[in-house]
Short mmCIF file of C-alpha atoms in Angstrom, two decimals:
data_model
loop_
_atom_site.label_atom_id
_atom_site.label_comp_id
_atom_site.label_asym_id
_atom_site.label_seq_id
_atom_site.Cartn_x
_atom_site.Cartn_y
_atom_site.Cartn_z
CA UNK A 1 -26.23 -18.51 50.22
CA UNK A 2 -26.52 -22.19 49.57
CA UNK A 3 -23.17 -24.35 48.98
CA UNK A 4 -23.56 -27.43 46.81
CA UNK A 5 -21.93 -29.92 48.33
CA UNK A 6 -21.71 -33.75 46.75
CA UNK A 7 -22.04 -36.33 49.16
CA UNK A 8 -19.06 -39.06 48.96
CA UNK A 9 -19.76 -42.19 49.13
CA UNK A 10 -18.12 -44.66 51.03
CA UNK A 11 -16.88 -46.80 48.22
CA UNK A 12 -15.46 -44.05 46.86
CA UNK A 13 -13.74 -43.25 50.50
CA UNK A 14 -12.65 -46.88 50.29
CA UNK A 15 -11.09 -46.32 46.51
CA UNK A 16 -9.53 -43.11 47.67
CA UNK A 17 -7.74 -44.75 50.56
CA UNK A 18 -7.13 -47.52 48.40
CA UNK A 19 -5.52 -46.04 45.15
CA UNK A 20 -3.51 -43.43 46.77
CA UNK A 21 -1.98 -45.98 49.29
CA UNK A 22 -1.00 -48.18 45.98
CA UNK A 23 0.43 -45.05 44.50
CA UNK A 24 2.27 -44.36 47.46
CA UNK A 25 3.67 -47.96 47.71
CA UNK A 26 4.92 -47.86 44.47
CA UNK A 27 6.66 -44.83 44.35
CA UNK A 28 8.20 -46.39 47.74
CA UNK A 29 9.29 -49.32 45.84
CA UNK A 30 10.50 -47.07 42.59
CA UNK A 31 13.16 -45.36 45.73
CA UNK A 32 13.78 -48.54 47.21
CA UNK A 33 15.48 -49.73 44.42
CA UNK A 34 16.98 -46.43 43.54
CA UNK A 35 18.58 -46.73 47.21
CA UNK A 36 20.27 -50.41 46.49
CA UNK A 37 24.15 -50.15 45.83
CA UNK A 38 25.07 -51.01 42.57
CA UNK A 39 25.98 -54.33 43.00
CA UNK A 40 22.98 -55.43 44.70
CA UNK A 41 20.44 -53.82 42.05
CA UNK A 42 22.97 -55.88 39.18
CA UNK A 43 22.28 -59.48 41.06
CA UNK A 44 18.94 -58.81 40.83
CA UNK A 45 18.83 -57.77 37.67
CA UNK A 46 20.46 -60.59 36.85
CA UNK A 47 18.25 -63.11 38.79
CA UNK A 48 15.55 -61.33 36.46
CA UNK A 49 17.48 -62.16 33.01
CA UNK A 50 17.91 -65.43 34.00
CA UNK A 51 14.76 -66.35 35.40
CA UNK A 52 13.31 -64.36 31.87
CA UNK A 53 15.37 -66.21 29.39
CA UNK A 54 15.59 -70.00 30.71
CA UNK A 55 11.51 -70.01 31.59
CA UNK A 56 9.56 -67.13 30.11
CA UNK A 57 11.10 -66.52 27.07
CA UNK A 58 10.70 -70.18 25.77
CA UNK A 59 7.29 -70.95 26.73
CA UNK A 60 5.80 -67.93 24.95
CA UNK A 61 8.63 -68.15 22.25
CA UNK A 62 10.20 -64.45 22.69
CA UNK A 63 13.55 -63.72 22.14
CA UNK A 64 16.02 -63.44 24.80
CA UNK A 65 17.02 -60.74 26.67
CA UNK A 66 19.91 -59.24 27.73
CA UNK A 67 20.84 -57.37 31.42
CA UNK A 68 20.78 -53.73 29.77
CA UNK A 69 16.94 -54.66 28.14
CA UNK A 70 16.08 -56.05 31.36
CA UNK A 71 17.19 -52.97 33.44
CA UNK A 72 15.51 -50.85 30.86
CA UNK A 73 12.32 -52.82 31.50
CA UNK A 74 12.14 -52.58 34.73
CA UNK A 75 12.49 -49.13 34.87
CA UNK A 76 9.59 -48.65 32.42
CA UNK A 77 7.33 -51.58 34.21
CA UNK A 78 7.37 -50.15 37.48
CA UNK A 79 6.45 -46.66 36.20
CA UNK A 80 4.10 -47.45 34.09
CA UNK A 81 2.27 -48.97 37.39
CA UNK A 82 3.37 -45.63 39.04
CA UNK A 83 1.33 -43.71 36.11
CA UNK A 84 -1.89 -46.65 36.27
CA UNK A 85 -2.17 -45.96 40.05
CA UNK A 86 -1.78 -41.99 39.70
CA UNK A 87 -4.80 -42.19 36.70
CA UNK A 88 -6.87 -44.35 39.34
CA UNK A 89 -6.26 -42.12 42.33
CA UNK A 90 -6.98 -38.75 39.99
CA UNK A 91 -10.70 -40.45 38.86
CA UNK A 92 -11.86 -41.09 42.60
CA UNK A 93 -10.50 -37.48 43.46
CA UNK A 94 -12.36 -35.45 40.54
CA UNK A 95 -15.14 -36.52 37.86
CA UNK A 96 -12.96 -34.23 35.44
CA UNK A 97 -10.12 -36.65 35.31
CA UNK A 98 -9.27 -34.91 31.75
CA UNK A 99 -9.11 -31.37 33.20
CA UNK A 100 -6.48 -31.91 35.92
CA UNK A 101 -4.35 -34.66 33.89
CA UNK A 102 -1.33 -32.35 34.08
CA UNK A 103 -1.41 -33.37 37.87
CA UNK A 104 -0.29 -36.42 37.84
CA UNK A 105 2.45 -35.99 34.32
CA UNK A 106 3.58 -33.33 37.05
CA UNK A 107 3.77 -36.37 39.78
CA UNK A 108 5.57 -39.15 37.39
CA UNK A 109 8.16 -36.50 35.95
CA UNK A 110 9.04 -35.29 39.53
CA UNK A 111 9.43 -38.81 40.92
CA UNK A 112 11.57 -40.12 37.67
CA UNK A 113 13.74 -36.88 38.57
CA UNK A 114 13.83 -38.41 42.43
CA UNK A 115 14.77 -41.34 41.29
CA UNK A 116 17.75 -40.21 39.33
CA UNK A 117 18.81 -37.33 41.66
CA UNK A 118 18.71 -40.80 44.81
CA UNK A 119 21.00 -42.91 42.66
CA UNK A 120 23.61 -40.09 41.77
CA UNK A 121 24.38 -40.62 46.27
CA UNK A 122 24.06 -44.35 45.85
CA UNK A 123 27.40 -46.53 45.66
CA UNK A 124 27.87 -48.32 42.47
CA UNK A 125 24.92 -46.31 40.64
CA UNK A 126 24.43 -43.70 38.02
CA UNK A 127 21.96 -41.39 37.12
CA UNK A 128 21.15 -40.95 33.61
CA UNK A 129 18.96 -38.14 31.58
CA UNK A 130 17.82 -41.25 29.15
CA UNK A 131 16.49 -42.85 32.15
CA UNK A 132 14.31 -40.12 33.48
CA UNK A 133 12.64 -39.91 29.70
CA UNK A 134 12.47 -43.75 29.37
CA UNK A 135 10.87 -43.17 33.38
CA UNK A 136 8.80 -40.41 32.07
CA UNK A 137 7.36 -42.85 28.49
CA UNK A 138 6.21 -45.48 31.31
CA UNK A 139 4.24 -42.93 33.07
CA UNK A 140 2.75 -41.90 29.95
CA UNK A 141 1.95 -45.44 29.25
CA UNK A 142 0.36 -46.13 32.77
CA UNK A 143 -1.52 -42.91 32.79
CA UNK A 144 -2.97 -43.71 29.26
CA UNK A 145 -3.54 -47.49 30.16
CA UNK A 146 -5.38 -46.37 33.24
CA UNK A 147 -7.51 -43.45 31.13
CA UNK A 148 -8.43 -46.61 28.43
CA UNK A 149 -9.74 -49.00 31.29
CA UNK A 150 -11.76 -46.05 32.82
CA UNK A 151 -13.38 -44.90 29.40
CA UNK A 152 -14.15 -48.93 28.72
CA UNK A 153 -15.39 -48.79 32.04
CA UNK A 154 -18.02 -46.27 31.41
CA UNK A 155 -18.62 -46.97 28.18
CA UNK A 156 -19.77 -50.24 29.61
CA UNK A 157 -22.06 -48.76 32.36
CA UNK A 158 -23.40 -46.25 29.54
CA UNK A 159 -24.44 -49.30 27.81
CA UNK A 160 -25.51 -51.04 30.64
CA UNK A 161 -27.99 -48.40 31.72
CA UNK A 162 -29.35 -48.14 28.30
CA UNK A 163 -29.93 -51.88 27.59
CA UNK A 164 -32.49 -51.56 30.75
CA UNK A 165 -34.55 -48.95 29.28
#
């Protein structure tokens, strides 16, 4: 009986190492902050507002933004890279991306509960149910971010390959 077996690349060994080491890293950093006391994750928070409001804000003309927003932000920016990294890593694992999605919905929902469950033991900190859904929207966001740049992606190769012939 003959086995099919598909011969990997070593690009895609690089992008595998790659992908799932950024992945890693950021859920590192997501617990990292989750660890801080309360009064060190509030100075930074508040090093971010200011920075925000007295250079960003003006130059592209936004409003400005208060410590809660900011917070909030945060939380959603860094999982929405959480769910980017887990789409990349999932599309250099399997070719049917689509077909295992729930894997990595699975991954961002148990890490936002992590997160929550590591702050309820941290001094000065909280955990929150709205968090873990506002957690949950950024890994949504990343995964569906990452699933748009992969589709332009081969969308563009499609029409790459075509043009040739």
């Amino acid at each position: 009986m003959y086995i099919y077996k598909e011969k990997t690349g070593p690009l895609i060994w690089v992008l595998r190492v790659l992908f799932t080491l950024a992945t890693v890293l950021t859920i590192g950093f997501i617990f990292y902050n989750s660890g801080q006391i309360g009064e060190v994750s509030g100075y930074r928070s508040q090093q971010v507002m200011e920075f925000y409001n007295s250079q960003i804000a003006p130059l592209l003309g936004l409003p400005q933004l208060t410590h809660f927003y900011i917070r909030k932000l945060a939380h959603f920016a860094e999982y929405a890279l959480e769910g980017f990294f887990l789409m990349l890593s999932l599309r250099v694992y399997t070719s049917r991306f689509i077909r295992h999605i729930s894997w990595p919905v699975l991954g961002g929902l148990l890490t936002a509960l992590c997160d929550e469950t590591i702050q309820i033991f941290t001094n000065g900190r909280s955990s929150q149910l709205t968090d873990v859904w506002l957690d949950f929207a950024g890994v949504l966001a990343g995964l569906l971010v990452g699933l748009f740049l992969l589709s332009f992606w081969r969308m563009c190769v499609i029409l790459l390959r075509h043009r040739e012939e």
